[in-house]
XYZ file of C-alpha atoms in Angstrom:
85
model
C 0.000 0.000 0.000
C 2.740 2.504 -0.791
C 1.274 4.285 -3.744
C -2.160 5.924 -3.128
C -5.291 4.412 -4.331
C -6.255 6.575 -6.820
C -10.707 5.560 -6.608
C -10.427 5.598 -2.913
C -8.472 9.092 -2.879
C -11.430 10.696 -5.614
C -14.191 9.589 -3.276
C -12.276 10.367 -0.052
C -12.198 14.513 -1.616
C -15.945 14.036 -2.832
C -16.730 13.149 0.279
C -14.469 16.542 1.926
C -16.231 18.792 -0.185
C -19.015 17.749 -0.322
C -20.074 16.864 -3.422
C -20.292 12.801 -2.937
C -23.523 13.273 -1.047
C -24.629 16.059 -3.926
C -24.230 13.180 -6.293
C -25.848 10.275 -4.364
C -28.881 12.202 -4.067
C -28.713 13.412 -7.359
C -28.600 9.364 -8.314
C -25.185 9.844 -10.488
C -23.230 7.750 -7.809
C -25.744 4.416 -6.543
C -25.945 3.395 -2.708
C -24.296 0.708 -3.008
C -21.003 2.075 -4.477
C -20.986 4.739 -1.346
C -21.693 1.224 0.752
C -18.609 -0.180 -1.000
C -16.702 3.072 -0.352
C -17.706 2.828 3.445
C -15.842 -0.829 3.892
C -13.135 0.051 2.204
C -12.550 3.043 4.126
C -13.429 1.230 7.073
C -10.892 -1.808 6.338
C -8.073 1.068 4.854
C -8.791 2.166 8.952
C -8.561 -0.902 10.476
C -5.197 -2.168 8.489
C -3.416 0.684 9.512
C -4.604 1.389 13.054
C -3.760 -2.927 13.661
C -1.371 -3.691 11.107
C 0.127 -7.047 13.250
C -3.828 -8.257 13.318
C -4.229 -10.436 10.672
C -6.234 -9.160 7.211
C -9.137 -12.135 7.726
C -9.818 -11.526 10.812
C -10.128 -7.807 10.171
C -12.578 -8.386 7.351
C -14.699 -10.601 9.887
C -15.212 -7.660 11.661
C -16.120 -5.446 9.425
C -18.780 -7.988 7.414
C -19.993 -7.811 11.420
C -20.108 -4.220 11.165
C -21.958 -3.476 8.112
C -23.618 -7.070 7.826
C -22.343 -8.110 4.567
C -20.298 -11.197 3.749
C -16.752 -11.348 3.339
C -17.055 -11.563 -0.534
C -18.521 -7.997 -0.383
C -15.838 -6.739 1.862
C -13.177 -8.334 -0.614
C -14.973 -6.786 -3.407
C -15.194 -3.599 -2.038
C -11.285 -3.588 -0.843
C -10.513 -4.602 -4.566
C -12.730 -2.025 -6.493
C -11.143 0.892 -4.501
C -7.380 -0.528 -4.331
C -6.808 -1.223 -0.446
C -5.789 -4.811 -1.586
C -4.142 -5.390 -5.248
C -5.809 -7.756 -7.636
């Protein structure tokens, strides 16, 4: 995780100005992308703040958090680049 993910980093400054919430009501940008943006800044959180915790159990407890399974958390870390394909 050297190099910036460059999704997560263009929804992180929608979100600080703004605009993200502008565009979900406006439809352009679906609930369940901003869902997917929410575990993966969640997970980006929870690497960093435990980084000797290993990554599964990590993603157990965020499919806890936001009751999804741990293909959604997976697919979520992958679409906005906290884990490389």
């Amino acid at each position: 995780m050297s190099e910036q993910p460059r999704l997560y980093n263009l929804m992180n400054e929608l979100e600080n100005t703004g605009a993200l919430q502008t565009l979900i009501e406006g439809a352009v940008i679906s609930t369940s992308v901003l869902m997917h943006y929410n575990i993966s800044k969640r997970m980006k959180e929870l690497i960093e703040r435990r980084k000797n915790t290993k990554r599964f159990i990590l993603v157990g407890e965020c499919c806890d958090e936001f009751k999804v399974s741990h293909i959604v958390v997976y697919r979520a870390m992958q679409t906005f680049e906290i884990i490389k394909r």
